[in-house]
XYZ file of C-alpha atoms in Angstrom:
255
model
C 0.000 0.000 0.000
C 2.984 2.118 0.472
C 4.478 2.108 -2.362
C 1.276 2.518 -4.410
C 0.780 5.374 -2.425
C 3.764 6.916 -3.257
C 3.115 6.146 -6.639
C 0.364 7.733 -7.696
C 1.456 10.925 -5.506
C 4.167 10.878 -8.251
C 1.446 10.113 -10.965
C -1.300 12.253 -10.511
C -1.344 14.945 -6.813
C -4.329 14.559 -4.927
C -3.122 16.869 -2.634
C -2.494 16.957 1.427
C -4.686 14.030 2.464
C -5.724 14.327 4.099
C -2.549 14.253 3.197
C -2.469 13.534 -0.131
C -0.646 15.621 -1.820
C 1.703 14.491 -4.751
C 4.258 16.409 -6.904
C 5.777 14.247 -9.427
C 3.190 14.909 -12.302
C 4.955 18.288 -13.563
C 7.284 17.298 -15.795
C 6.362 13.708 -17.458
C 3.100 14.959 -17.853
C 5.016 17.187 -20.529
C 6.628 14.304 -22.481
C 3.238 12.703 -23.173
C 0.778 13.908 -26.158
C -1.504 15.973 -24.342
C -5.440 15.836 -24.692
C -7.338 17.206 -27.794
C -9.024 20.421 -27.910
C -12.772 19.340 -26.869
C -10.728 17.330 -24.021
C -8.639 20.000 -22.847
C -11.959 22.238 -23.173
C -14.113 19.240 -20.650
C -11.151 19.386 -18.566
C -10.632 23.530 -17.835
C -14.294 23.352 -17.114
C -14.218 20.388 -14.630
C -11.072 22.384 -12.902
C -12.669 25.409 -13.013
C -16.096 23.982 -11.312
C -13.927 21.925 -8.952
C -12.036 24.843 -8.128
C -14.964 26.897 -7.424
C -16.610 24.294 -5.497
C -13.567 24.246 -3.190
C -14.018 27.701 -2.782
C -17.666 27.734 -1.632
C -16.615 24.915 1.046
C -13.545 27.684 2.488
C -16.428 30.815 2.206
C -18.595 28.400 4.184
C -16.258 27.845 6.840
C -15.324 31.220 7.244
C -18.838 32.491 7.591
C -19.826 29.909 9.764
C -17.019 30.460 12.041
C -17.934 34.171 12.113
C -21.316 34.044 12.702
C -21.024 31.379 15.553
C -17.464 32.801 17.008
C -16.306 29.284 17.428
C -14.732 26.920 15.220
C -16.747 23.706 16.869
C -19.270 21.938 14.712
C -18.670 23.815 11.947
C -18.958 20.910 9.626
C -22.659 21.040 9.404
C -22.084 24.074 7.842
C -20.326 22.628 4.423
C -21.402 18.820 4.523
C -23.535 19.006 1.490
C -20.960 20.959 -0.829
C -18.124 19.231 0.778
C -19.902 15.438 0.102
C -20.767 16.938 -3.196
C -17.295 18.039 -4.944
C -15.358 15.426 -2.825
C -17.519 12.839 -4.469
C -17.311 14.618 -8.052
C -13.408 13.694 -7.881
C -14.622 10.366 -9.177
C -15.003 11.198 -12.220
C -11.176 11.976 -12.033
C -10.816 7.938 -12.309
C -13.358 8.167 -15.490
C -11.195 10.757 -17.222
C -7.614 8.122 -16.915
C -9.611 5.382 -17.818
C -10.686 6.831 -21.122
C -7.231 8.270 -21.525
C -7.798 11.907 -21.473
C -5.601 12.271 -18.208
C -2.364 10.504 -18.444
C -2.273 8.607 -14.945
C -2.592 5.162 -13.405
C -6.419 4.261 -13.366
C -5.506 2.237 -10.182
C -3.922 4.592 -8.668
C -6.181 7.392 -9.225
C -8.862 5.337 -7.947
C -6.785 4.444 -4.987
C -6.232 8.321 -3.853
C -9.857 9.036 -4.706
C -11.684 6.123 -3.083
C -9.586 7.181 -0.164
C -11.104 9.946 0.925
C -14.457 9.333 -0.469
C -13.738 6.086 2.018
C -13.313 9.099 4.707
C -16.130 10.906 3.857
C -18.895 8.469 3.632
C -18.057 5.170 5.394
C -16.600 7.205 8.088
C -17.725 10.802 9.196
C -21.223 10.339 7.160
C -21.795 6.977 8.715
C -20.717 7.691 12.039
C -22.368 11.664 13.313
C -20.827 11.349 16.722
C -17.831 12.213 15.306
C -19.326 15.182 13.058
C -18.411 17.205 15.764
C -15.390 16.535 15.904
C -12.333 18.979 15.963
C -10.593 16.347 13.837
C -12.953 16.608 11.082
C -12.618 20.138 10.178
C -8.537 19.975 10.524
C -8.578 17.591 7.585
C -11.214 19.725 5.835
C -9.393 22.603 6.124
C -6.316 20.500 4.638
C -8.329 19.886 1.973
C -9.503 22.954 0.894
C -6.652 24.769 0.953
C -4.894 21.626 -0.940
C -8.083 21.025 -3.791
C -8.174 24.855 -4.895
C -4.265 25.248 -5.365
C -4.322 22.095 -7.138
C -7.287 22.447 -9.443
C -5.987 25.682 -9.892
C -2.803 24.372 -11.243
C -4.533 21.761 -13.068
C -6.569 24.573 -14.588
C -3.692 27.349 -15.335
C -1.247 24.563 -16.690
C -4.270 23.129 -19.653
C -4.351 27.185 -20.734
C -0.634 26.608 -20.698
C -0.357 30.080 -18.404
C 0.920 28.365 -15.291
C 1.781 31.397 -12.497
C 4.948 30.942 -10.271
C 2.872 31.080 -6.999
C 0.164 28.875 -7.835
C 3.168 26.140 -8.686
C 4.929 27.291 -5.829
C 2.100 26.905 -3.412
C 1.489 23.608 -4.996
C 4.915 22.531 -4.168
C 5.339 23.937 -1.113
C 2.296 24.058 1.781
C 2.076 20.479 1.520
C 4.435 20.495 3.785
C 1.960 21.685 6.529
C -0.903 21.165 4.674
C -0.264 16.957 4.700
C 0.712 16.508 8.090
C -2.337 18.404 9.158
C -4.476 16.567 6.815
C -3.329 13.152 7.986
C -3.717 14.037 11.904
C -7.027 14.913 11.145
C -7.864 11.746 9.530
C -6.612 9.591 11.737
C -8.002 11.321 14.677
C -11.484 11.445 12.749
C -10.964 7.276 12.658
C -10.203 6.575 15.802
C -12.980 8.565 17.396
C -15.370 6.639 15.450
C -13.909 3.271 16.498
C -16.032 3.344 20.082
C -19.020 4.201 18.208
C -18.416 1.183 15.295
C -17.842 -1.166 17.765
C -20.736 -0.579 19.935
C -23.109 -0.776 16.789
C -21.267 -3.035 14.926
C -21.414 -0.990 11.884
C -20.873 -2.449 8.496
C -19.906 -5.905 10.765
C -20.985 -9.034 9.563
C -20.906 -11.930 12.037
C -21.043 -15.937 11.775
C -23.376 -17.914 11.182
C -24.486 -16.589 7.834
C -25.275 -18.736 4.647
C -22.000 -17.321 2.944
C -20.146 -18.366 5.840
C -18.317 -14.660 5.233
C -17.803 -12.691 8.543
C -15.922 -9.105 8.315
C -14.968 -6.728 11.218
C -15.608 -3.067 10.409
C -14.019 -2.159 13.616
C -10.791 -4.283 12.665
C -10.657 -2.745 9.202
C -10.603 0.740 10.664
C -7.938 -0.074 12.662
C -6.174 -1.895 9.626
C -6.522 1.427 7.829
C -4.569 3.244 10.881
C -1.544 1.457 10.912
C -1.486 1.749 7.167
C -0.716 4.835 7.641
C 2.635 4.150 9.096
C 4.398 3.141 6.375
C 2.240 5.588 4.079
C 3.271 8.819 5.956
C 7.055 9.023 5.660
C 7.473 7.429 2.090
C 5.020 9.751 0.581
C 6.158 12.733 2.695
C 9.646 12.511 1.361
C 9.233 11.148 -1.739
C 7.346 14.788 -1.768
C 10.376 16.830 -0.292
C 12.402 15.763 -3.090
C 10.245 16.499 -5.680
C 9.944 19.874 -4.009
C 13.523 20.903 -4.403
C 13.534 19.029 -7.691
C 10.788 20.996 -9.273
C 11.312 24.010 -8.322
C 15.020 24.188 -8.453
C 14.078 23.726 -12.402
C 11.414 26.449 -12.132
C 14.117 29.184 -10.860
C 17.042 27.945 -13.143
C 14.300 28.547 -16.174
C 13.878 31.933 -14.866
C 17.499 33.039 -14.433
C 17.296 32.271 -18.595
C 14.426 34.790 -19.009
């Protein structure tokens, strides 16, 4: 799981990911024929309404944090956008399996499912933890991650790509992912009391498939995942940090 992890942060950049951020996209993206014009067209309008949506989820949370004067509970106060354009990155799978995004379908569908995973079989499924201050830390990861990297996406199809968006892009990830991961696994494990007790998504013996599965377990499975996850991704990411933008400010010294 690790080192798919760290490969499709190299492939495609979901961003902080929580913590899912990935950088390694930039440049091979280049070497490949890019998308025709009605696909390049699809795709500045998908990053342009993903961008926005993004940006109706960060209004949200400012607003509701100002009229309240507290940042508790303030999830209720972007679920439905946030559920909304967090599920619409599936179609980001759709777009590399029909070839009009140059990544791995299995790993896009791995850094996707990921947090739908989060959102719906996890903070959906379980409300005690809607309240939690976990939840909006890896919200607020993800916002800030989602609209610099649609942005990019967006700016780098119209081939006008502006030094701080890339920067940014390249750079808070490196608060941005630790941030996002905390949240998530703090979001996990307060749900675990509440899974066990109703045995959520559990399936116990005897049954006629003979099949018995552990929700609770898996939930903890997905924890410790993140151990190996973390640090491979994190500095796979730190390198192709320096990497990229070394490049970036050697091509403007040539300007």
């Amino acid at each position: 799981m690790a080192a798919a992890a760290a490969a499709a942060a190299a492939t495609k950049g979901n961003g902080g990911s929580g913590g899912r951020a990935a950088l390694g996209d930039a440049s091979g993206a280049r070497k490949k024929k890019g998308p025709g014009p009605l696909a390049t067209a699809y795709l500045v309008i998908y990053n342009v309404v993903m961008t926005a949506g993004w940006l109706v989820i960060a209004v949200g949370v400012v607003r509701a944090y100002l009229a309240k004067g507290s940042y508790h509970s303030l999830y209720y106060s972007i679920e439905k956008p946030l559920k909304f354009f967090q599920t619409g990155a599936l179609l980001e799978i759709l777009h590399c399996a029909v070839g009009i995004v140059p990544s791995s379908v299995v790993l896009t569908t791995f850094q996707v499912m990921s947090r739908v995973f989060l959102i719906w079989a996890v903070t959906h499924s379980v409300k005690e933890v809607q309240s939690e201050d976990s939840v909006l830390l890896f919200v607020i990861a993800w916002t800030i991650t989602e609209i610099i990297r649609y942005s990019f996406y967006t700016f780098s199809l119209l081939n006008h790509l502006p030094y701080l968006i890339k920067w940014a892009r390249y750079t808070l990830f490196i608060v941005l992912y630790p941030m996002g991961v905390s949240g998530e696994l703090l979001t996990i494990y307060a749900a675990l009391p509440f899974v066990r007790q109703a045995g959520l998504y559990s399936i116990s013996l005897p049954n006629k498939y003979n099949f018995s599965f552990d929700y609770y377990t898996f939930l903890i499975l997905v924890m410790i995942s993140y151990i190996p996850i973390f640090p491979q991704l994190y500095f796979h990411m730190i390198h192709q940090r320096r990497k990229i933008l070394s490049h970036s400010e050697e091509h403007k010294k040539f300007e």
